[in-house]
Amino acid sequence: MNEPQQPADDVWSDLRATTAARIGLGRAGNSLPSRRVLEFQAAHAAARDAVHEPLDIDGFIAGLADLDIEAPLHISSQADGRSEYLRRPDLGRLPADLTGLPDTGADLGIVLADGLSPRALTDHGHGMLAALLDTLAGRYSLAPPVVATQARVALGDHIGEALGVTTLIVVIGERPGLSVADSLGIYLTHLPRPGRSDADRNCISNIHPPDGLDYAGAASMTAALIDGARKLGRSGVVLKDTSRAALTDGEAITIES
């Protein structure tokens, strides 16, 4: 059977070109066209693969060797493998062992976490870290970066406290969706310690160039949030990111509390 053609006056075509959302998919009788069904199935498979495929920890750390950083450290959560990680979110928030982390007293710590999409960290972790290092160069003392596996965001609270850092950035693979399977998020926590809640953090999401937020833009937002958190002495709901609005207006980046 021939694939039905989109009508010549397809009113959705211009809008569809601006988004990965599934809109204006067309019809084949009472169903979707076969092409749209197959696209959905492929996206669903990619999302499942992104969740279940573990991070190649040795390969990922080796790929960071060209950056001007101390040798990354590796911490795992108490979740034993991807299956338990997905079934027990609580274990992903708790460290298996922190004895290898030094108390640095540094201004800033950076955790690179696999999260719900290890593929996102594989695809974008190096580029995101490079942009952060470039944007933050010379502004803060940095603890050795930590690569965290089977990790949820709150695992960073334990890591940040052990490192003795003032502000912690967790770069983590976000939950895959049916339009994006390799998106990163950045979570910033000032004065990290166990027991912090989501209200104590700031998040920058949808980092996956070329279709999502680019590395340089995410790094600029992160730097603005770090400056604001250090001035305010807190992060989270009391800290507002106005950097994007300021850039739209052609003004300098500022943070309002």
C-alpha positions as MATLAB code, in Angstrom:
seq = 'MNEPQQPADDVWSDLRATTAARIGLGRAGNSLPSRRVLEFQAAHAAARDAVHEPLDIDGFIAGLADLDIEAPLHISSQADGRSEYLRRPDLGRLPADLTGLPDTGADLGIVLADGLSPRALTDHGHGMLAALLDTLAGRYSLAPPVVATQARVALGDHIGEALGVTTLIVVIGERPGLSVADSLGIYLTHLPRPGRSDADRNCISNIHPPDGLDYAGAASMTAALIDGARKLGRSGVVLKDTSRAALTDGEAITIES';
ca = [
       0.000    0.000    0.000;
       1.380    3.410   -0.919;
       2.219    5.847    1.859;
      -0.418    8.621    1.962;
       0.936   12.018    1.021;
       0.676   15.121    3.148;
      -1.793   17.571    1.592;
      -0.293   20.385   -0.429;
      -1.807   22.914    1.959;
      -0.261   21.314    5.057;
      -0.800   24.081    7.619;
       1.494   22.367   10.141;
       4.643   22.221    8.002;
       6.194   25.532    9.125;
       5.500   24.901   12.803;
       6.700   21.294   12.600;
      10.080   22.528   11.372;
      10.614   24.458   14.618;
       9.991   21.684   17.145;
      10.724   18.043   17.840;
       7.201   17.629   19.213;
       4.905   15.315   17.274;
       2.321   17.625   15.765;
       0.272   17.510   12.578;
       1.156   13.871   11.902;
      -1.454   13.324    9.229;
      -3.884   10.435    8.728;
      -4.123    7.169    6.864;
      -7.803    6.362    7.165;
      -8.544    6.277   10.891;
      -4.891    5.710   11.833;
      -1.550    7.454   11.680;
       0.557    7.080    8.536;
       2.982    4.146    8.746;
       5.971    6.504    8.626;
       4.787    8.300   11.758;
       4.188    5.028   13.598;
       7.701    3.829   12.743;
       9.186    7.168   13.847;
       7.440    6.804   17.199;
       8.661    3.233   17.656;
      12.246    4.249   16.822;
      12.117    7.149   19.299;
      10.702    4.866   22.003;
      13.476    2.334   21.410;
      16.128    5.077   21.583;
      14.733    6.314   24.897;
      14.736    2.800   26.365;
      18.287    2.176   25.178;
      19.449    5.492   26.652;
      18.066    4.535   30.075;
      19.379    0.977   30.196;
      22.807    1.247   28.558;
      25.470    1.790   31.267;
      28.155    4.456   31.067;
      31.541    3.300   29.759;
      33.302    4.797   32.771;
      36.868    4.071   31.659;
      36.265    5.356   28.144;
      34.492    8.467   29.400;
      37.246    9.392   31.867;
      39.902    8.739   29.204;
      38.052   11.128   26.893;
      38.496   13.950   29.427;
      42.290   13.688   29.344;
      42.710   16.620   26.954;
      41.070   19.041   29.410;
      43.154   21.042   31.875;
      41.779   19.368   34.997;
      42.952   17.072   37.751;
      42.384   13.372   37.158;
      38.660   12.702   37.655;
      37.583   10.611   40.606;
      34.880    7.929   40.398;
      32.052    7.444   42.865;
      29.148    5.030   42.578;
      25.810    5.067   44.349;
      24.487    2.149   46.377;
      22.466    0.939   43.391;
      23.999   -2.234   42.000;
      23.595   -1.877   38.238;
      21.037   -0.184   36.009;
      18.151   -2.490   36.919;
      18.354   -1.750   40.644;
      19.051    1.914   39.913;
      15.758    2.176   38.009;
      13.795    0.213   40.603;
      15.295    1.906   43.676;
      15.695    5.676   43.218;
      16.544    5.962   46.923;
      19.738    3.945   46.449;
      20.809    6.221   43.599;
      20.842    9.123   46.061;
      23.217    7.417   48.501;
      26.976    6.886   47.997;
      28.526    3.453   48.155;
      31.853    4.793   49.461;
      33.249    8.316   49.773;
      36.576    7.501   51.377;
      38.470    8.280   48.171;
      37.313   11.898   48.055;
      39.635   14.558   49.506;
      38.389   17.432   51.656;
      39.498   20.234   49.348;
      37.833   23.337   50.751;
      37.495   24.499   47.136;
      35.022   27.094   45.936;
      33.439   24.828   43.369;
      32.915   21.142   42.725;
      31.732   19.548   39.485;
      30.050   16.141   39.353;
      29.479   14.415   36.006;
      26.659   11.920   36.565;
      25.117    9.315   34.284;
      21.594    9.816   35.644;
      18.705    8.489   33.592;
      20.579    8.900   30.303;
      24.211    7.766   30.373;
      24.157    8.369   26.624;
      23.653   12.098   27.272;
      26.811   12.214   29.375;
      28.707   10.254   26.736;
      27.531   12.560   23.942;
      27.725   15.926   25.702;
      29.704   15.561   28.943;
      33.081   16.498   27.470;
      31.754   19.508   25.582;
      29.763   20.754   28.575;
      32.683   20.399   30.967;
      35.016   22.169   28.522;
      32.572   25.094   28.255;
      32.241   25.314   32.044;
      36.015   25.332   32.511;
      36.406   28.016   29.858;
      33.673   30.226   31.325;
      34.793   29.814   34.939;
      38.550   29.986   34.273;
      40.424   31.798   37.043;
      37.281   32.782   38.937;
      37.059   29.982   41.488;
      39.204   27.242   42.973;
      38.048   23.850   41.690;
      37.962   20.465   43.379;
      38.904   17.434   41.273;
      35.907   16.530   39.075;
      33.920   13.486   40.123;
      32.279   11.038   37.732;
      29.270    9.467   39.458;
      27.553    6.321   38.204;
      24.077    4.966   38.960;
      23.551    8.491   40.235;
      20.548   10.603   41.114;
      20.900   14.358   41.632;
      20.921   14.153   45.432;
      24.042   11.966   45.372;
      25.860   15.221   44.681;
      24.974   16.499   48.175;
      27.070   13.749   49.749;
      29.894   14.274   47.261;
      29.905   18.051   47.743;
      30.024   17.737   51.523;
      32.872   15.213   51.333;
      34.834   17.485   48.974;
      34.215   20.440   51.287;
      33.153   22.710   48.409;
      31.071   25.848   48.781;
      29.019   25.356   45.607;
      28.353   22.153   43.684;
      27.379   21.637   40.054;
      25.907   18.295   39.012;
      25.918   17.701   35.256;
      23.561   14.758   34.739;
      21.772   12.831   32.020;
      18.099   13.793   32.001;
      15.159   11.443   31.690;
      14.882   10.537   27.958;
      11.740   11.518   26.134;
      10.236   10.552   22.816;
      11.818   13.553   21.120;
      15.200   13.717   22.906;
      17.144   10.802   24.392;
      20.474   12.525   25.064;
      19.707   15.708   26.996;
      21.820   16.955   29.902;
      20.727   18.951   32.931;
      22.814   21.033   35.325;
      21.825   21.277   38.999;
      23.474   23.875   41.220;
      23.456   23.580   45.026;
      25.090   26.134   47.313;
      26.526   24.696   50.554;
      25.715   21.086   49.554;
      24.999   18.582   52.293;
      22.731   15.558   52.750;
      19.135   16.541   53.329;
      18.995   19.305   50.745;
      15.754   19.261   48.753;
      14.896   20.203   45.189;
      13.824   23.616   46.519;
      17.494   24.212   47.426;
      18.714   23.727   43.853;
      18.662   25.581   40.560;
      18.321   23.666   37.310;
      19.329   24.340   33.723;
      17.879   21.705   31.398;
      17.549   20.677   27.766;
      21.288   20.840   26.981;
      21.814   18.936   23.730;
      23.194   20.988   20.836;
      22.444   21.574   18.048;
      18.721   21.201   18.750;
      18.730   22.113   22.452;
      20.605   24.579   24.618;
      24.261   24.866   23.559;
      27.243   24.374   25.875;
      28.333   28.021   25.943;
      24.826   29.231   26.770;
      24.440   26.680   29.567;
      27.873   27.584   30.957;
      27.000   31.303   30.992;
      23.768   30.637   32.867;
      25.614   28.405   35.324;
      28.258   31.066   35.965;
      25.556   33.677   36.597;
      23.816   31.362   39.057;
      27.081   30.615   40.858;
      27.793   34.338   41.248;
      24.275   34.938   42.519;
      24.359   32.013   44.962;
      27.659   33.169   46.441;
      26.360   36.728   46.867;
      23.067   35.582   48.337;
      24.518   32.731   50.392;
      21.803   30.380   49.122;
      20.562   28.630   46.017;
      17.175   27.294   44.994;
      13.827   29.037   44.840;
      15.197   32.266   46.320;
      17.714   32.568   43.476;
      16.299   33.708   40.127;
      18.076   33.385   36.800;
      17.536   36.525   34.741;
      20.437   35.911   32.374;
      18.315   34.921   29.376;
      16.003   37.907   29.700;
      18.998   40.192   30.139;
      20.686   38.824   27.047;
      17.496   39.364   25.051;
      17.504   43.001   26.135;
      21.198   43.392   25.310;
      22.126   43.987   28.946;
      24.732   42.458   31.195;
      23.923   39.205   32.945;
      22.565   39.808   36.454;
      21.029   37.708   39.182;
      18.117   38.895   41.292;
      17.121   37.380   44.610;
];
